[in-house]
């Protein structure tokens, strides 16, 4: 049975991840996280880290 999890970053829903035979696939729910769309992750934690990195990079670029 597939498992799915919501990934949230700073009160924003980044997307969901759904398990498959190779790990977890990311489905973006907000444009900011579209770069992760369709990416495969080994774990839910890896997907969350990637979403946090995207958010942090965007914050860094906006503050420059």
MMTF fields as JSON, N, C-alpha, C and O atoms, coordinates in Angstrom:
{
  "mmtfVersion": "1.0.0",
  "mmtfProducer": "UNKNOWN",
  "numBonds": 255,
  "numAtoms": 256,
  "numGroups": 64,
  "numChains": 1,
  "numModels": 1,
  "chainsPerModel": [1],
  "groupsPerChain": [64],
  "chainIdList": ["A"],
  "bondAtomList": [4, 2, 8, 6, 12, 10, 16, 14, 20, 18, 24, 22, 28, 26, 32, 30, 36, 34, 40, 38, 44, 42, 48, 46, 52, 50, 56, 54, 60, 58, 64, 62, 68, 66, 72, 70, 76, 74, 80, 78, 84, 82, 88, 86, 92, 90, 96, 94, 100, 98, 104, 102, 108, 106, 112, 110, 116, 114, 120, 118, 124, 122, 128, 126, 132, 130, 136, 134, 140, 138, 144, 142, 148, 146, 152, 150, 156, 154, 160, 158, 164, 162, 168, 166, 172, 170, 176, 174, 180, 178, 184, 182, 188, 186, 192, 190, 196, 194, 200, 198, 204, 202, 208, 206, 212, 210, 216, 214, 220, 218, 224, 222, 228, 226, 232, 230, 236, 234, 240, 238, 244, 242, 248, 246, 252, 250],
  "bondOrderList": [1, 1, 1, 1, 1, 1, 1, 1, 1, 1, 1, 1, 1, 1, 1, 1, 1, 1, 1, 1, 1, 1, 1, 1, 1, 1, 1, 1, 1, 1, 1, 1, 1, 1, 1, 1, 1, 1, 1, 1, 1, 1, 1, 1, 1, 1, 1, 1, 1, 1, 1, 1, 1, 1, 1, 1, 1, 1, 1, 1, 1, 1, 1],
  "groupList": [{"groupName": "UNK", "atomNameList": ["N", "CA", "C", "O"], "elementList": ["N", "C", "C", "O"], "formalChargeList": [0, 0, 0, 0], "bondAtomList": [1, 0, 2, 1, 3, 2], "bondOrderList": [1, 1, 2], "singleLetterCode": "X", "chemCompType": "L-PEPTIDE LINKING"}],
  "groupTypeList": [0, 0, 0, 0, 0, 0, 0, 0, 0, 0, 0, 0, 0, 0, 0, 0, 0, 0, 0, 0, 0, 0, 0, 0, 0, 0, 0, 0, 0, 0, 0, 0, 0, 0, 0, 0, 0, 0, 0, 0, 0, 0, 0, 0, 0, 0, 0, 0, 0, 0, 0, 0, 0, 0, 0, 0, 0, 0, 0, 0, 0, 0, 0, 0],
  "groupIdList": [1, 2, 3, 4, 5, 6, 7, 8, 9, 10, 11, 12, 13, 14, 15, 16, 17, 18, 19, 20, 21, 22, 23, 24, 25, 26, 27, 28, 29, 30, 31, 32, 33, 34, 35, 36, 37, 38, 39, 40, 41, 42, 43, 44, 45, 46, 47, 48, 49, 50, 51, 52, 53, 54, 55, 56, 57, 58, 59, 60, 61, 62, 63, 64],
  "secStructList": [7, 7, 7, 3, 3, 3, 3, 3, 3, 6, 6, 3, 3, 3, 3, 3, 3, 3, 3, 3, 6, 6, 3, 3, 3, 3, 3, 3, 1, 1, 4, 4, 4, 4, 4, 4, 6, 6, 7, 3, 3, 1, 1, 2, 2, 2, 2, 2, 2, 2, 2, 2, 2, 2, 2, 2, 2, 2, 2, 2, 2, 2, 2, 7],
  "xCoordList": [0.84, 0.0, 0.889, 1.749, 0.694, 1.506, 1.263, 0.168, 2.308, 2.213, 2.419, 3.185, 1.741, 1.901, 2.041, 1.416, 2.868, 3.103, 3.081, 3.486, 2.607, 2.639, 3.963, 4.379, 4.616, 5.861, 5.544, 5.098, 5.773, 5.55, 6.868, 7.704, 7.03, 8.225, 7.758, 7.159, 8.023, 7.631, 6.172, 5.875, 5.271, 3.824, 3.372, 2.269, 4.191, 3.817, 3.817, 4.736, 2.803, 2.753, 3.591, 3.209, 4.736, 5.658, 5.123, 5.237, 4.542, 4.016, 3.734, 3.707, 3.528, 3.356, 4.39, 4.891, 4.691, 5.536, 4.741, 4.027, 4.883, 4.193, 5.23, 6.133, 5.089, 6.049, 5.77, 4.629, 6.843, 6.742, 7.872, 8.543, 8.091, 9.09, 10.522, 11.4, 10.773, 12.136, 12.368, 13.501, 11.338, 11.498, 10.273, 9.147, 10.499, 9.408, 9.514, 10.59, 8.407, 8.361, 7.662, 6.645, 8.237, 7.738, 6.757, 6.995, 5.652, 4.665, 4.456, 3.924, 4.873, 4.843, 3.413, 2.555, 3.177, 1.873, 1.993, 0.998, 3.21, 3.44, 4.594, 5.579, 4.461, 5.455, 6.889, 7.811, 7.069, 8.411, 9.133, 10.357, 8.398, 8.985, 8.9, 9.164, 8.536, 8.402, 9.699, 9.66, 10.835, 12.108, 12.258, 13.088, 11.468, 11.51, 10.488, 10.502, 9.604, 8.524, 9.059, 9.933, 8.52, 8.879, 10.183, 10.508, 10.935, 12.195, 11.966, 10.985, 12.871, 12.813, 13.72, 14.841, 13.24, 14.01, 14.035, 13.1, 15.11, 15.232, 14.318, 13.858, 14.055, 13.223, 12.405, 12.672, 11.402, 10.596, 11.468, 11.293, 12.396, 13.297, 14.165, 14.391, 14.649, 15.443, 14.618, 15.126, 13.366, 12.488, 12.251, 12.248, 12.053, 11.852, 13.103, 12.998, 14.263, 15.516, 15.661, 16.076, 15.32, 15.413, 14.454, 14.819, 13.252, 12.277, 12.753, 12.593, 13.333, 13.868, 15.032, 15.169, 15.852, 16.977, 16.472, 17.022, 15.436, 14.853, 14.308, 14.525, 13.606, 13.047, 14.154, 14.059, 15.191, 16.304, 17.014, 17.372, 17.222, 17.872, 17.031, 17.564, 15.74, 14.835, 14.881, 14.925, 14.873, 14.942, 16.235, 16.261, 17.307, 18.623, 18.645, 19.175, 18.086, 18.072, 17.223, 17.558, 16.108, 15.217, 15.874, 15.629, 16.699, 17.315, 18.541, 19.068, 19.003, 20.193, 19.816, 20.675],
  "yCoordList": [-1.178, 0.0, 1.247, 1.386, 2.146, 3.361, 4.265, 4.316, 4.965, 5.947, 7.322, 7.478, 8.315, 9.687, 10.594, 10.373, 11.612, 12.571, 13.981, 14.218, 14.904, 16.32, 16.886, 16.622, 17.664, 18.34, 19.817, 20.486, 20.322, 21.73, 22.383, 21.782, 23.62, 24.4, 25.781, 26.512, 26.144, 27.454, 27.775, 28.819, 26.9, 27.071, 27.141, 27.615, 26.683, 26.624, 25.159, 24.408, 24.769, 23.4, 23.325, 23.848, 22.668, 22.55, 21.546, 21.751, 20.464, 19.435, 18.172, 18.16, 17.12, 15.81, 14.871, 15.079, 13.847, 12.78, 11.487, 11.257, 10.667, 9.378, 8.287, 8.409, 7.229, 6.13, 5.299, 5.143, 4.778, 3.802, 2.802, 2.833, 1.935, 0.876, 1.4, 0.677, 2.634, 3.186, 4.183, 4.622, 4.551, 5.535, 6.418, 5.93, 7.733, 8.698, 9.701, 10.237, 9.95, 10.91, 12.18, 12.117, 13.339, 14.637, 15.215, 15.175, 15.753, 16.45, 17.838, 17.974, 18.843, 20.218, 20.746, 20.448, 21.531, 22.17, 23.689, 24.401, 24.175, 25.616, 25.879, 25.141, 26.911, 27.21, 27.265, 26.836, 27.779, 27.891, 26.542, 26.495, 25.47, 24.143, 23.306, 22.103, 23.936, 23.219, 22.557, 21.584, 23.07, 22.461, 21.035, 20.266, 20.692, 19.351, 18.402, 17.202, 18.941, 18.153, 16.898, 16.973, 15.759, 14.489, 13.871, 12.744, 14.597, 14.057, 12.889, 12.848, 11.959, 10.753, 10.956, 11.448, 10.582, 10.678, 9.321, 8.53, 9.066, 7.801, 7.731, 6.657, 8.906, 8.933, 10.221, 11.177, 10.217, 11.425, 12.54, 13.707, 12.182, 13.179, 13.849, 15.058, 13.084, 13.656, 14.652, 15.7, 14.331, 15.233, 16.515, 17.604, 16.389, 17.57, 18.454, 19.677, 17.848, 18.619, 19.378, 20.537, 18.724, 19.367, 20.555, 21.603, 20.405, 21.501, 22.655, 23.818, 22.346, 23.398, 24.123, 25.338, 23.407, 24.024, 24.956, 26.04, 24.541, 25.406, 26.677, 27.775, 26.53, 27.687, 28.62, 29.836, 28.06, 28.866, 29.602, 30.769, 28.951, 29.579, 30.737, 31.801, 30.54, 31.602, 32.774, 33.926, 32.499, 33.573, 34.342, 35.567, 33.613, 34.243, 35.157, 36.266, 34.711, 35.506, 36.747, 37.798, 36.634, 37.785, 38.83, 40.025, 38.399, 39.349, 40.048, 40.967, 39.632, 40.266, 41.555, 42.236],
  "zCoordList": [0.0, 0.0, 0.0, 0.869, -0.954, -1.016, 0.187, 0.747, 0.559, 1.638, 1.031, 0.08, 1.576, 1.112, 2.328, 3.366, 2.176, 3.253, 2.691, 1.553, 3.495, 3.146, 3.643, 4.771, 2.792, 3.174, 3.365, 2.433, 4.569, 4.874, 5.27, 5.945, 4.833, 5.155, 5.597, 4.808, 6.839, 7.374, 7.072, 6.49, 7.457, 7.295, 5.84, 5.564, 4.914, 3.5, 3.074, 3.402, 2.357, 1.857, 0.594, -0.453, 0.706, -0.425, -1.431, -2.64, -0.939, -1.818, -1.046, 0.184, -1.787, -1.171, -1.766, -2.871, -1.012, -1.531, -1.416, -0.44, -2.418, -2.436, -2.632, -3.46, -1.865, -1.966, -3.209, -3.644, -3.757, -4.836, -4.638, -3.606, -5.584, -5.403, -5.289, -4.818, -5.708, -5.673, -4.549, -4.352, -3.809, -2.74, -2.663, -2.571, -2.699, -2.598, -3.738, -4.005, -4.4, -5.497, -5.0, -4.309, -5.37, -4.922, -5.938, -7.145, -5.427, -6.244, -5.641, -4.54, -6.363, -5.879, -5.761, -6.592, -4.718, -4.571, -4.601, -4.468, -4.774, -4.836, -5.805, -5.83, -6.58, -7.616, -7.117, -7.81, -5.947, -5.376, -5.369, -5.495, -5.225, -5.086, -6.372, -6.351, -7.468, -8.739, -9.202, -9.955, -8.765, -9.166, -8.613, -9.097, -7.616, -7.028, -7.649, -7.374, -8.485, -9.083, -9.777, -10.641, -9.384, -10.004, -9.516, -9.888, -8.685, -8.186, -7.251, -6.509, -7.297, -6.465, -5.243, -5.378, -4.066, -2.831, -2.144, -2.267, -1.424, -0.69, 0.516, 0.903, 1.116, 2.317, 2.359, 1.63, 3.233, 3.438, 3.996, 3.647, 4.854, 5.455, 4.387, 4.446, 3.419, 2.326, 1.506, 1.106, 1.262, 0.517, 1.298, 0.725, 2.6, 3.44, 3.434, 3.334, 3.538, 3.497, 2.184, 2.171, 1.087, -0.225, -0.312, -0.843, 0.196, 0.179, 1.05, 0.68, 2.2, 3.064, 2.384, 2.53, 1.659, 0.946, -0.153, -0.347, -0.867, -1.903, -1.267, -1.779, -0.16, 0.531, 1.021, 0.857, 1.616, 2.137, 1.004, 1.163, -0.122, -1.275, -1.788, -2.105, -1.872, -2.338, -1.379, -1.811, -0.09, 0.912, 0.787, 0.902, 0.55, 0.397, -0.831, -0.764, -1.933, -3.164, -3.026, -3.572, -2.29, -2.104, -1.206, -1.37, -0.266, 0.669, 0.104, 0.731, -1.062, -1.662, -2.319, -2.88]
}
